[in-house]
Coordinates of C-alpha atoms in Angstrom, one line a residue:
M1 CA 78.5 110.9 93.2
Q2 CA 80.2 112.4 96.4
L3 CA 83.9 112.3 96.7
G4 CA 86.2 113.7 99.8
I5 CA 89.7 114.7 98.4
I6 CA 92.7 115.6 101.0
G7 CA 95.3 117.9 99.5
L8 CA 93.8 121.4 97.8
G9 CA 97.0 122.8 96.2
R10 CA 98.1 123.5 92.9
M11 CA 96.6 120.1 91.3
G12 CA 94.1 119.2 94.3
G13 CA 92.3 122.5 94.1
N14 CA 91.9 122.7 90.4
M15 CA 90.6 119.0 90.5
V16 CA 87.9 119.8 92.6
A17 CA 87.5 122.8 90.7
R18 CA 86.7 120.4 87.8
L19 CA 84.4 117.6 89.9
L20 CA 82.1 120.8 90.3
K21 CA 81.6 121.7 87.8
G22 CA 81.0 118.3 86.5
G23 CA 77.6 118.1 88.5
H24 CA 79.5 115.4 91.8
E25 CA 79.2 116.7 95.2
V26 CA 82.6 117.2 96.3
V27 CA 84.2 117.3 100.5
A28 CA 87.5 118.8 100.8
Y29 CA 89.7 119.3 103.2
D30 CA 93.6 120.7 103.3
T31 CA 95.7 121.7 106.3
N32 CA 95.6 124.8 104.9
L33 CA 92.6 126.2 106.0
E34 CA 92.3 129.5 102.8
S35 CA 92.4 126.3 100.5
V36 CA 89.2 124.9 102.1
V37 CA 87.5 128.5 102.3
Q38 CA 88.7 129.0 98.3
A39 CA 87.1 125.0 97.4
S40 CA 84.0 125.9 99.2
S41 CA 83.2 129.4 98.0
G42 CA 82.8 126.9 94.7
G43 CA 80.8 124.7 95.8
A44 CA 82.7 122.2 98.0
V45 CA 81.8 121.3 101.5
P46 CA 84.8 122.3 103.2
A47 CA 85.8 120.1 106.1
A48 CA 87.8 120.7 109.2
S49 CA 90.0 117.6 109.5
M50 CA 90.2 114.4 107.7
E51 CA 87.9 113.1 111.1
D52 CA 85.3 115.4 110.1
L53 CA 85.7 114.6 105.9
V54 CA 85.2 110.8 106.7
G55 CA 82.3 111.9 108.7
K56 CA 81.0 114.1 106.1
L57 CA 81.3 110.9 103.6
S58 CA 77.8 108.9 102.7
I59 CA 78.4 105.3 102.9
P60 CA 80.7 103.8 101.1
R61 CA 83.1 106.7 101.3
A62 CA 85.5 107.3 98.5
V63 CA 88.3 109.6 99.5
W64 CA 91.1 111.3 97.0
V65 CA 94.5 112.0 98.7
M66 CA 96.3 114.9 96.6
V67 CA 99.0 115.3 98.9
P68 CA 103.8 115.3 98.5
A69 CA 104.2 111.6 97.4
G70 CA 106.5 110.0 100.8
L71 CA 106.6 111.1 103.6
P72 CA 103.3 112.8 103.7
T73 CA 101.0 110.4 101.9
E74 CA 102.7 107.4 104.4
S75 CA 101.7 109.8 106.8
T76 CA 98.3 111.0 105.6
L77 CA 97.1 107.1 104.8
E78 CA 98.3 105.8 108.5
S79 CA 95.9 107.9 109.5
L80 CA 93.4 107.4 107.6
L81 CA 93.3 104.0 107.9
P82 CA 91.4 103.7 111.2
M83 CA 88.3 106.2 110.2
L84 CA 87.1 104.5 107.3
S85 CA 85.2 101.0 107.8
Q86 CA 84.6 98.5 104.6
G87 CA 83.8 99.2 101.2
D88 CA 86.2 102.1 101.6
V89 CA 88.0 103.3 98.6
V90 CA 91.2 105.1 98.9
I91 CA 92.4 107.0 95.6
D92 CA 96.3 108.0 95.4
G93 CA 96.5 110.9 93.0
G94 CA 100.0 111.2 94.1
N95 CA 103.1 110.8 91.9
S96 CA 103.8 107.4 95.0
N97 CA 106.9 105.2 94.2
Y98 CA 104.6 101.9 92.5
E99 CA 106.1 99.7 95.5
D100 CA 105.2 101.4 98.1
S101 CA 101.2 101.5 95.8
V102 CA 101.8 97.4 96.5
R103 CA 102.3 97.6 100.0
R104 CA 99.5 100.5 100.5
A105 CA 97.4 98.2 98.6
T106 CA 97.8 95.7 100.8
Q107 CA 97.2 97.3 103.9
F108 CA 94.2 98.4 102.8
E109 CA 92.4 96.0 101.2
A110 CA 93.5 93.4 104.5
S111 CA 90.4 95.9 106.1
G112 CA 88.5 95.3 103.3
I113 CA 89.0 98.8 101.7
H114 CA 90.5 99.4 98.5
F115 CA 93.5 101.0 97.0
L116 CA 93.4 102.4 93.4
D117 CA 96.5 103.9 92.9
V118 CA 96.2 106.7 90.4
G119 CA 99.0 108.6 87.8
T120 CA 98.0 111.5 86.9
S121 CA 99.4 114.2 84.4
G122 CA 98.0 117.9 83.6
G123 CA 99.5 119.8 85.9
I124 CA 98.2 122.9 86.3
W125 CA 96.9 123.0 82.9
G126 CA 93.9 120.0 84.7
L127 CA 91.1 122.2 85.3
K128 CA 90.6 123.2 81.5
E129 CA 92.2 120.6 80.0
G130 CA 91.6 117.4 81.8
Y131 CA 94.4 115.4 83.0
A132 CA 95.0 111.5 81.6
L133 CA 94.4 108.9 84.8
M134 CA 96.6 106.1 85.0
I135 CA 94.4 103.7 86.9
G136 CA 95.7 100.3 89.1
G137 CA 94.4 98.3 91.5
N138 CA 90.7 96.9 92.2
R139 CA 88.7 96.6 88.9
D140 CA 85.1 96.5 90.9
A141 CA 87.0 99.7 92.8
F142 CA 87.9 101.9 89.8
Q143 CA 84.5 101.1 87.8
R144 CA 82.0 102.2 90.2
L145 CA 84.3 105.2 90.3
E146 CA 84.7 105.7 86.4
P147 CA 81.8 108.7 86.4
L148 CA 84.3 110.6 88.2
F149 CA 87.3 109.8 85.9
K150 CA 85.4 110.4 83.3
T151 CA 84.4 113.8 84.5
L152 CA 88.3 114.6 85.5
A153 CA 90.4 113.4 81.9
P154 CA 89.8 115.3 79.2
A155 CA 86.7 113.9 78.4
P156 CA 83.9 111.1 79.5
D157 CA 85.1 108.3 76.1
R158 CA 89.6 108.9 76.6
G159 CA 92.7 110.3 78.7
Y160 CA 92.0 107.7 81.3
A161 CA 91.9 104.1 81.9
H162 CA 91.8 100.5 84.0
V163 CA 96.0 99.8 83.8
G164 CA 96.2 96.8 85.7
P165 CA 96.7 95.6 89.1
S166 CA 97.7 97.7 91.9
G167 CA 101.0 99.6 91.5
S168 CA 100.6 99.5 88.1
G169 CA 98.7 102.9 87.8
H170 CA 102.2 105.1 89.5
F171 CA 104.3 102.3 87.4
V172 CA 102.9 103.8 84.5
K173 CA 103.7 107.5 85.6
M174 CA 106.7 106.9 86.1
V175 CA 107.7 105.9 82.9
H176 CA 105.6 108.0 81.8
N177 CA 107.5 111.5 83.3
G178 CA 110.8 109.2 82.3
I179 CA 110.1 110.0 79.0
E180 CA 108.6 113.5 79.8
Y181 CA 112.4 113.8 80.7
G182 CA 113.3 112.6 77.7
L183 CA 111.5 114.4 75.6
M184 CA 112.5 117.7 77.1
Q185 CA 116.1 117.0 77.2
A186 CA 115.7 117.1 73.4
Y187 CA 114.3 120.7 72.9
A188 CA 116.6 121.6 74.8
E189 CA 119.5 120.9 73.4
G190 CA 118.0 121.2 70.1
F191 CA 117.2 125.0 71.3
E192 CA 120.8 125.1 72.4
L193 CA 122.6 124.8 69.4
L194 CA 120.1 126.8 67.7
E195 CA 121.4 129.9 70.2
A196 CA 124.7 129.2 69.2
K197 CA 124.2 129.3 65.5
K198 CA 125.3 133.1 66.0
E199 CA 126.1 134.3 62.8
F200 CA 122.5 133.5 61.5
D201 CA 120.3 135.4 64.5
L202 CA 118.1 132.7 63.8
D203 CA 114.2 133.5 66.0
L204 CA 113.5 131.2 68.5
P205 CA 110.3 132.6 69.0
Q206 CA 109.4 132.1 65.1
I207 CA 111.5 128.5 64.9
A208 CA 109.1 127.2 67.9
E209 CA 106.0 128.3 66.2
L210 CA 107.1 127.0 62.4
W211 CA 107.5 123.5 64.4
R212 CA 104.1 123.6 66.1
H213 CA 101.9 122.8 63.0
G214 CA 102.6 120.5 60.7
S215 CA 106.2 119.1 62.2
V216 CA 106.7 115.9 63.1
V217 CA 108.2 117.3 66.5
R218 CA 104.8 119.2 67.7
S219 CA 103.6 118.6 70.7
W220 CA 102.2 120.5 73.8
L221 CA 105.6 120.1 75.5
L222 CA 106.3 121.5 72.4
D223 CA 103.4 124.0 72.5
L224 CA 104.7 125.2 76.2
A225 CA 108.3 126.3 75.4
A226 CA 106.9 128.6 72.2
S227 CA 105.3 129.8 75.3
A228 CA 108.3 130.4 77.3
L229 CA 110.2 131.3 74.5
V230 CA 107.5 134.6 73.4
D231 CA 107.6 135.5 77.7
D232 CA 111.7 136.0 77.3
P233 CA 113.1 134.9 74.4
K234 CA 116.2 134.9 75.4
L235 CA 115.0 133.1 79.2
E236 CA 117.3 135.7 80.4
S237 CA 115.0 135.3 83.0
L238 CA 116.0 132.2 84.8
Q239 CA 119.0 130.0 86.1
A240 CA 120.0 126.5 84.4
Y241 CA 119.1 125.0 87.4
V242 CA 116.0 122.0 86.9
E243 CA 114.8 119.4 89.4
D244 CA 113.4 116.0 89.5
S245 CA 111.0 114.7 91.7
G246 CA 112.2 111.1 91.7
E247 CA 110.0 109.5 88.5
G248 CA 112.9 110.1 86.8
R249 CA 115.0 108.2 89.1
W250 CA 113.0 105.6 89.8
T251 CA 112.3 105.0 85.9
V252 CA 116.1 104.7 85.2
Q253 CA 116.8 102.2 88.9
E254 CA 113.7 100.6 87.1
S255 CA 115.7 99.8 84.2
V256 CA 118.6 98.7 85.2
K257 CA 116.8 96.7 87.7
L258 CA 115.0 95.0 84.3
G259 CA 117.9 95.4 82.4
V260 CA 116.2 97.6 80.3
P261 CA 118.9 100.1 78.1
M262 CA 117.6 102.6 78.4
P263 CA 120.3 105.9 77.4
V264 CA 118.2 108.7 76.5
I265 CA 116.3 108.6 79.7
T266 CA 119.1 108.8 81.6
L267 CA 121.3 110.8 80.1
A268 CA 118.0 113.4 80.8
L269 CA 118.4 112.9 84.1
Q270 CA 122.1 113.0 84.6
A271 CA 121.4 116.3 82.9
R272 CA 119.1 117.5 85.3
F273 CA 122.3 117.1 88.1
R274 CA 124.5 119.0 86.6
S275 CA 122.4 121.6 85.8
R276 CA 122.0 122.0 89.4
Q277 CA 126.2 122.2 89.8
G278 CA 128.2 125.3 89.9
G279 CA 131.3 124.7 88.2
P280 CA 131.4 121.2 89.3
F281 CA 134.4 119.7 90.6
G282 CA 134.6 116.9 87.9
A283 CA 135.0 120.0 84.5
R284 CA 137.2 120.8 87.2
L285 CA 139.3 117.4 86.9
L286 CA 138.8 117.4 83.6
A287 CA 141.0 120.8 82.5
A288 CA 143.4 119.5 85.2
L289 CA 144.1 116.0 83.6
R290 CA 144.2 118.2 80.0
N291 CA 146.5 120.7 81.3
K292 CA 148.7 118.3 82.6
F293 CA 149.5 115.2 80.1
G294 CA 149.1 118.0 77.0
G295 CA 150.2 121.6 78.3
H296 CA 146.6 122.7 77.5
E297 CA 146.1 125.7 78.4
V298 CA 143.0 126.2 81.5
R299 CA 141.6 129.3 82.7
R300 CA 142.7 130.0 86.6
V301 CA 140.1 131.3 89.0
E302 CA 140.9 135.0 89.9
G303 CA 141.5 136.3 93.4

């Protein structure tokens, strides 16, 4: 099949390579010229602009937008809409808020253009391992582009699915990432407890490797933890600073809206917030209160 891809970053560029390997024709565009040159060296048709990309696609067109969520996605889609015609399909494969996807689908469908929201998981490993694709939107458009999804997925018969109407793809991906927060936090806490038991002098890389085989906690995240501990057993090269990209917050907000308790994911998100604070005010107030009511010792700032 033929597909235009806008956005050739870490995931978009690898998706282009996987599609080309699968025999598809890809027209590629990015504001970064070097990324376009790299994609074209692998066999993609280079585009100098979004207009150029649209002009090089056969009607009915299919365009996959793979840019950061938020304003970059919004501005890209707004610019793209008037360039397209009835029967074309637009895919948002970024981590957009599902409510934005519902709104955008309505906007595009009013012009006769199908809009698919595709939650895409796989990260930098997607080129080799394939991507998990959670697809929402018009079923006919999904079926028309299914050969593309089969190529991007880990295998033609698994790893992708049409999960429901517009917005559902990004909703499922949002919850997926919320679960990821909880899993990662559990591994982090468990290994921190192991590391704290100094008298046993535990070999954390050894334990991580052990758990990878036959254990009920084995997973791809554990595989990655084992790899990280082999590279740096004490993780001394890293700061204890963890960002969140939005989906965890949206998951917790949705749990409040629907009245669905999510204590693990909520606390995992809160732990990420705490990781970014040096000497957090709340912890200092706790120390002050213990000192005031019980005379407990506090550690004073020197200087």
